[in-house]
Coordinates of C-alpha atoms and ligand atoms in Angstrom, one line a residue:
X25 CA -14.2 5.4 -18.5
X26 CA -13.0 8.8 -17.5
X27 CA -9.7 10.2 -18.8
X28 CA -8.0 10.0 -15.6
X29 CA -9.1 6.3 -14.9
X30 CA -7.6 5.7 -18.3
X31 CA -4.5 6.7 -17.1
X32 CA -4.7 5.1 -13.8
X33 CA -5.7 1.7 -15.1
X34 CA -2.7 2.2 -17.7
X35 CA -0.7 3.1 -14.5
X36 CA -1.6 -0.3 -13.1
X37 CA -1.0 -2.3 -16.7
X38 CA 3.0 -1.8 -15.7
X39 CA 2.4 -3.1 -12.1
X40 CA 5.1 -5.4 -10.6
X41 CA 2.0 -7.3 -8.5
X42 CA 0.2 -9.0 -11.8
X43 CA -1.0 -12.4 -12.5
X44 CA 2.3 -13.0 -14.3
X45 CA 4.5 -12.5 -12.0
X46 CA 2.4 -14.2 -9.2
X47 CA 2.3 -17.4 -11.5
X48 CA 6.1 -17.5 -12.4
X49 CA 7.1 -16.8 -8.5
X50 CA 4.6 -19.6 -7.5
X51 CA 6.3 -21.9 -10.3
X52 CA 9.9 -21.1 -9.0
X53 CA 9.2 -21.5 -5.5
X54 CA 6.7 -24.8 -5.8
X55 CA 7.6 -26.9 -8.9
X56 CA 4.1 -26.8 -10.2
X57 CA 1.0 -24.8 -10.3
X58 CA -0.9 -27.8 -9.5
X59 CA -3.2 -27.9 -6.2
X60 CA -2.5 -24.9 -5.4
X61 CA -3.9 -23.6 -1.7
X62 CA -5.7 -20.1 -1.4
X63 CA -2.9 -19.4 1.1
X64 CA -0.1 -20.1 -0.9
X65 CA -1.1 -17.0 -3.0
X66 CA -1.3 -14.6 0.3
X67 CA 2.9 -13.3 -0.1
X68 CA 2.2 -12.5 -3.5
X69 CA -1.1 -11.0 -4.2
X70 CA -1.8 -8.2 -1.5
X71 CA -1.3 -4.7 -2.9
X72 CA -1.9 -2.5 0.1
X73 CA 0.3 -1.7 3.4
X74 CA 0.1 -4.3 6.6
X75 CA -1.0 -7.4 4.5
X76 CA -3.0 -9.8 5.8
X77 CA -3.5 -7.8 9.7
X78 CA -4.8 -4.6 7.7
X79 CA -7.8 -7.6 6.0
X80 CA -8.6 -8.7 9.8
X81 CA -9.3 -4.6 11.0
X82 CA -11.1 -4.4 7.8
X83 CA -13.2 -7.3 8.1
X84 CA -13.7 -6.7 12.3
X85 CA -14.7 -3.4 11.5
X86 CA -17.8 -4.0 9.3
X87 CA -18.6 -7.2 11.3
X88 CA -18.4 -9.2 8.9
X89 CA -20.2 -12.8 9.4
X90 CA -20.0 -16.0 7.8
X91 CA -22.8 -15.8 4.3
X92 CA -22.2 -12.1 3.9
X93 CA -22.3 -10.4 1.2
X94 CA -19.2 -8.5 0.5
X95 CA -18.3 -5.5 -1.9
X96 CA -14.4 -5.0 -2.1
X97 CA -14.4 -1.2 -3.9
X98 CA -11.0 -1.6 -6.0
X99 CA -10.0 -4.9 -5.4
X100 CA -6.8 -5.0 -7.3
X101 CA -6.3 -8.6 -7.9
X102 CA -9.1 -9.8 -5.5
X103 CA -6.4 -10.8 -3.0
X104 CA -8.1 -9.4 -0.1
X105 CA -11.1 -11.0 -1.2
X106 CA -9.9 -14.5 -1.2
X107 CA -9.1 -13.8 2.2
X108 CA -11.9 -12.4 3.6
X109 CA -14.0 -15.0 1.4
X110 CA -11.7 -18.2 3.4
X111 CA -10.8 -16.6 6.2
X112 CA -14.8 -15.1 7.3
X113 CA -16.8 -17.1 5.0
X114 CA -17.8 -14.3 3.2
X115 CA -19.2 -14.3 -0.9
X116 CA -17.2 -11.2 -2.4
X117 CA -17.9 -9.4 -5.2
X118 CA -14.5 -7.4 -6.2
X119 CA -14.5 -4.8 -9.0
X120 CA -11.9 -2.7 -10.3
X121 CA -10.9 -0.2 -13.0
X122 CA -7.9 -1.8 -14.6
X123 CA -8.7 -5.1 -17.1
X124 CA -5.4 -6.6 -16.6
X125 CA -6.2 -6.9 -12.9
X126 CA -9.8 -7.8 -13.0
X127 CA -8.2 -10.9 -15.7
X128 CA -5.6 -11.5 -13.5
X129 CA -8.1 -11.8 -10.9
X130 CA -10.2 -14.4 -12.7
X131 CA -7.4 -16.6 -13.3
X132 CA -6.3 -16.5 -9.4
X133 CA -9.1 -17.6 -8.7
X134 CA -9.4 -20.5 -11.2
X135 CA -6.2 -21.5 -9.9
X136 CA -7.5 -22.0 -6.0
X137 CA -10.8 -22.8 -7.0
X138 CA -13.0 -19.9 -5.6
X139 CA -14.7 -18.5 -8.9
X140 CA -17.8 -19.5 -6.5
X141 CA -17.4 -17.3 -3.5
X142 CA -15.5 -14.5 -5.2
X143 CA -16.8 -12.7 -8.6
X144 CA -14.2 -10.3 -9.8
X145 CA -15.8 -7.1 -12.5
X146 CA -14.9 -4.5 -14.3
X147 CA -16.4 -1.2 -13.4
X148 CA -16.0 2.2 -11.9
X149 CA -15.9 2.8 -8.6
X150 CA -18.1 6.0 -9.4
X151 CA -20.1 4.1 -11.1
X152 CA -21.2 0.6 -9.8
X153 CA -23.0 -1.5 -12.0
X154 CA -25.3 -3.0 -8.9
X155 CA -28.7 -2.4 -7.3
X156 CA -29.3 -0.3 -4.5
X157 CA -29.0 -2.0 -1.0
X158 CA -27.3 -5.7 -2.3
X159 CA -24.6 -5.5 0.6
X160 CA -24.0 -6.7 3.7
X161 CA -20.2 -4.8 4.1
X162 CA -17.9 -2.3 1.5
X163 CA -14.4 -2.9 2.3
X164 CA -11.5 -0.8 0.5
X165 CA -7.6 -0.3 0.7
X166 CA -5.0 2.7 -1.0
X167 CA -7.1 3.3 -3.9
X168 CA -9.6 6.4 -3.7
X169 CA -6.3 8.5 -3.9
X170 CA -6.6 7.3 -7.2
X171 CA -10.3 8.2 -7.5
X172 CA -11.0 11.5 -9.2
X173 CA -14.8 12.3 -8.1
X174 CA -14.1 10.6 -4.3
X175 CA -17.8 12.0 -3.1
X176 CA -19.4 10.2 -5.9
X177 CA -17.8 7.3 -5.4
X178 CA -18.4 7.4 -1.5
X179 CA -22.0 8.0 -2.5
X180 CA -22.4 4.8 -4.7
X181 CA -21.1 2.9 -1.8
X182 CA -23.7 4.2 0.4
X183 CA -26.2 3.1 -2.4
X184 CA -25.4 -0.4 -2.4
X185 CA -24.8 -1.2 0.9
X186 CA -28.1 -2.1 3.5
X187 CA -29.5 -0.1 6.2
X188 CA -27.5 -0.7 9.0
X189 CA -24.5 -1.9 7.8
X190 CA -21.1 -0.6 7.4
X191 CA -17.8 0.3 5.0
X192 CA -14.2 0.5 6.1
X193 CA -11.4 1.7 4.4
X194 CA -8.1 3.1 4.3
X195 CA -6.5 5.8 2.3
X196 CA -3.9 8.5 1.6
X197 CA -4.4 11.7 3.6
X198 CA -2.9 15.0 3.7
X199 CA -2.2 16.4 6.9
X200 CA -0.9 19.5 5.6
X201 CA -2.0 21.0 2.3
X202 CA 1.2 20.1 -0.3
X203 CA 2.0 22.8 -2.8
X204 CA 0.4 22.3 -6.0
X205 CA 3.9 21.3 -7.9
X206 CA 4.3 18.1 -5.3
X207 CA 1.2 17.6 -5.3
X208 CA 1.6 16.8 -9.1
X209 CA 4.6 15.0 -8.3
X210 CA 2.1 12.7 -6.3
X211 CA 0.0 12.6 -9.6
X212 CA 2.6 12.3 -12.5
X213 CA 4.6 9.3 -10.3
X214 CA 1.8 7.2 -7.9
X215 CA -1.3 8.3 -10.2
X216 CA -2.7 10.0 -7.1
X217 CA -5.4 12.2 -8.3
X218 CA -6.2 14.0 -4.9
X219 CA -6.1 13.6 -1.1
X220 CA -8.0 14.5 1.6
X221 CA -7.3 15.3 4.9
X222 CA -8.9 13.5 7.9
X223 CA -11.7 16.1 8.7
X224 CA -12.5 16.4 4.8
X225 CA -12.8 12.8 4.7
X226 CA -14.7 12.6 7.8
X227 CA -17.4 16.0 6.2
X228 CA -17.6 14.1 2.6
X229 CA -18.8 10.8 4.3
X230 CA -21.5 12.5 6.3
X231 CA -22.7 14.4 3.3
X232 CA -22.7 11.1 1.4
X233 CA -24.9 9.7 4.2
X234 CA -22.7 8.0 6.3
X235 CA -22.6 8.0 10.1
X236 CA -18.9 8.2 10.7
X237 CA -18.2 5.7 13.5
X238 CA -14.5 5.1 13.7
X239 CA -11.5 6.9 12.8
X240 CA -7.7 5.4 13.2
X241 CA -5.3 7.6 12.3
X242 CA -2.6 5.5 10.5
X243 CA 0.5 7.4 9.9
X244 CA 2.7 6.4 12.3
X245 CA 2.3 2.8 11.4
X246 CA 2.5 3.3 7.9
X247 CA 6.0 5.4 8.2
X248 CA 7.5 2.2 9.3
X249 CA 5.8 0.0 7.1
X250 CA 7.1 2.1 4.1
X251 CA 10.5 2.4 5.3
X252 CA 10.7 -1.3 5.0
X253 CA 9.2 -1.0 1.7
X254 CA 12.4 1.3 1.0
X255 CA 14.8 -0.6 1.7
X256 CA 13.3 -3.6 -0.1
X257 CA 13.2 -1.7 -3.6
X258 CA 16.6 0.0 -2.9
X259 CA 17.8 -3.9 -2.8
X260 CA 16.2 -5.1 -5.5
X261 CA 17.5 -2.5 -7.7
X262 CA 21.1 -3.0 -6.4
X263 CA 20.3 -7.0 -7.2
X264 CA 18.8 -6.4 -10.7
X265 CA 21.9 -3.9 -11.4
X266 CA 23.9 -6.7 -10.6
X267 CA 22.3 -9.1 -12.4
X268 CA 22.6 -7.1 -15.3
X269 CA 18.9 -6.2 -15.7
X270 CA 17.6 -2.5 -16.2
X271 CA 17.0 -0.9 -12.9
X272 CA 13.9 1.1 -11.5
X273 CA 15.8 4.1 -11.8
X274 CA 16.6 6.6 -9.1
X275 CA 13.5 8.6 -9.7
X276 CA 11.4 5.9 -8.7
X277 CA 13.8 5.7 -5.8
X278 CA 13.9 9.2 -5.1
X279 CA 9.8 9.8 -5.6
X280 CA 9.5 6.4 -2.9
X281 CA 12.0 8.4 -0.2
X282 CA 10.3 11.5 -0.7
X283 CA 6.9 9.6 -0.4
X284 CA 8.4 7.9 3.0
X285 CA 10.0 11.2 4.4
X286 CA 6.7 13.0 4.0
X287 CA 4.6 10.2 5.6
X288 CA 7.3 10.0 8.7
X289 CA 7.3 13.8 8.8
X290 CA 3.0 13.8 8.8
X291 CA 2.8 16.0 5.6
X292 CA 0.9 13.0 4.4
X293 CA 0.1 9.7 5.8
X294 CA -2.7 7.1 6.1
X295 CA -6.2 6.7 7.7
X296 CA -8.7 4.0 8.3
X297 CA -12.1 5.4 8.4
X298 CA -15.1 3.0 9.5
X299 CA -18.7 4.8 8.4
X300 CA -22.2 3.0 8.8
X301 CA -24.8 3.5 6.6
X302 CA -28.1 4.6 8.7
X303 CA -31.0 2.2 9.0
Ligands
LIG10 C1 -3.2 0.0 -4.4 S1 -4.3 -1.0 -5.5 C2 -5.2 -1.9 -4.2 C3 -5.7 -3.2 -4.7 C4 -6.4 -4.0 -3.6 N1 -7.4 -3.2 -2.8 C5 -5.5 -4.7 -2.7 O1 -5.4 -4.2 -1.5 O2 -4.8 -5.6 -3.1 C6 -5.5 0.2 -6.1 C7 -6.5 -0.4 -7.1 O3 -7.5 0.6 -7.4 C8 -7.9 0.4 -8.7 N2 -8.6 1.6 -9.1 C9 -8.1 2.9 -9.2 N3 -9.1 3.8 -9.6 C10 -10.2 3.1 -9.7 C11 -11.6 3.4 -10.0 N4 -11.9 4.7 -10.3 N5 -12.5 2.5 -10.0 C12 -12.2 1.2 -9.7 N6 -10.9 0.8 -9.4 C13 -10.0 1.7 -9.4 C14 -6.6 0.1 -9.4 O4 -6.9 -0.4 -10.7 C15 -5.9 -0.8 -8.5 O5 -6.1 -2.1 -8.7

C-alpha cells in the first residue's frame, strides 16, 4: 500500500458511516438484528451524495442487466452494491482500500444474507487483483479524489472491463484551479489527494482507452445536496453539545462550509462521467 492510501484508509478508520454504528442504529431503531432486510440497511450505509437516485444513473448508465458482472471501484461498505446486486440482479465484486470497511462490508452482508451475490476485497484501486476483461460494468462514487495515480487507476479499470462495455462514475472536480495552500486544506481535512477538472478527466479517460460517452455536469445538484448536509452536522453538533458529548469542532464545521461555499460558487463541484471501453 502506498503512503498516501495509508493515510487515506486511516482517514476512513475514524469514519462516522462504519459497521458499528450501522449495527447499533439498526438495534435502536428495530429491537433486534434478527431478519434483517437488504433495505433496512439503505439509510445507513450509502457514503456518497444523492443516495439511492445517484445508484439508479449509475446502474442506467452502464446498462446494467440482470446476471452481470459488476466491479464497484471503492466500494466503501458495499452499500451500493447490495443495491445494485437486489435492485438489477447484478453479482458485485466490491473492493476497497480501507480493512475496516472491506470487514464492515463482510459483516453487512452476513447480516442480509448476500455473501453470494456480493464479494467484498481488499485491494488498490491502482492495482486490481483481477484478470483482464472479467466485467460486464465498473461503477464508482466520491473516491478517485482520494486516488493518488488517478490515470493508473482509470487504466486498470479499462483492463478488467469487456470490449464493449462501460464504467460510470462520479467525482470531485475543480472548475477553477485552487491555490496550492487550499488545495492542501482539501488534502489535510477530506484526504483529497488531487482533482481534476472536467476536460482533464474527459483527456485522461481517452488516453486510458476509454471512449468518453456521457458527461453530466453535477455541481449544481451537489450545492444543494451539501447544504443540507450542512445543516445536518451543524445540528448534530449543537445536539451532542447538549447532550454533553465532545463536539466535531468548528474546523470540521468551518472546512464543511468552505467545502459547500466553493461547490455553490463552482470553484469546485461534482461530475458524473460515463466512458465505454471499445470493442
Ligand atoms: C466516499 S467513500 C465512497 C464509498 C462507496 N463508493 C459509497 O458510495 O458508499 C470513498 C471510499 O474510497 C476508498 N478508497 C480511497 N482510496 C482508495 C484506493 N486507492 N483504492 C481503493 N479504495 C480506495 C475509501 O476507503 C472509501 O471507502
Amino acid at each position: 500500500m502506498e503512503m498516501t492510501e495509508k493515510t487515506v484508509a486511516e482517514w476512513y478508520a475514524n469514519h462516522p458511516i462504519s459497521a458499528p454504528h450501522i449495527l447499533t442504529k439498526l438495534k435502536n431503531s428495530r429491537g433486534s438484528l434478527d431478519d434483517v432486510e437488504p433495505q433496512e440497511l439503505y439509510p445507513f450505509d450509502q457514503d456518497h451524495y444523492d443516495g439511492l437516485d445517484a445508484n439508479a444513473r449509475l446502474a442506467d448508465n452502464t446498462r446494467m442487466k440482470p446476471g452481470d458482472s459488476v466491479i464497484d471501484v471503492c466500494a466503501g461498505l458495499c452499500g451500493p452494491a447490495r443495491w445494485f446486486a437486489t435492485e438489477r440482479g447484478v453479482q458485485v465484486t466490491g473492493i476497497d482500500i480501507s480493512p475496516n470497511r472491506v470487514e464492515g462490508a463482510k459483516k453487512l452482508d452476513i447480516l442480509v444474507g448476500m455473501q453470494d451475490q456480493v464479494r467484498p476485497i481488499l485491494a488498490s484501486a491502482m492495482n486490481l487483483p483481477f484478470e483482464d476483461a472479467q466485467f460486464d460494468a465498473a461503477v464508482s462514487q466520491e473516491s478517485f479524489l482520494h486516488i493518488p495515480d488517478k490515470p493508473k487507476a482509470l487504466h486498470e479499470v479499462l483492463r478488467v472491463l469487456r470490449p464493449g462495455t462501460r464504467f460510470s462514475f462520479t467525482d470531485w472536480v475543480m472548475h477553477t484551479p485552487l491555490p496550492d495552500d487550499e488545495q492542501e486544506q482539501y488534502r489535510q481535512r477530506f484526504a483529497c489527494q488531487s482533482m481534476l477538472s472536467i476536460p482533464e478527466y474527459e483527456t485522461q479517460l481517452g488516453k486510458a482507452g476509454f471512449d468518453v460517452v456521457i458527461t453530466d455536469d453535477v455541481t449544481e445538484a451537489w450545492g444543494d445536496i451539501l447544504a443540507r448536509r450542512l445543516k445536518m452536522y451543524e445540528i448534530l453538533d449543537a445536539e451532542a453539545e447538549r447532550a454533553g458529548n465532545p463536539s466535531k469542532g468548528d474546523e470540521f464545521l468551518k472546512m464543511y462550509a468552505k467545502f459547500v461555499s466553493d461547490v455553490q460558487q463552482r470553484r469546485i463541484g461534482g461530475v458524473r462521467l460515463t466512458a465505454e471501453k471499445p470493442q
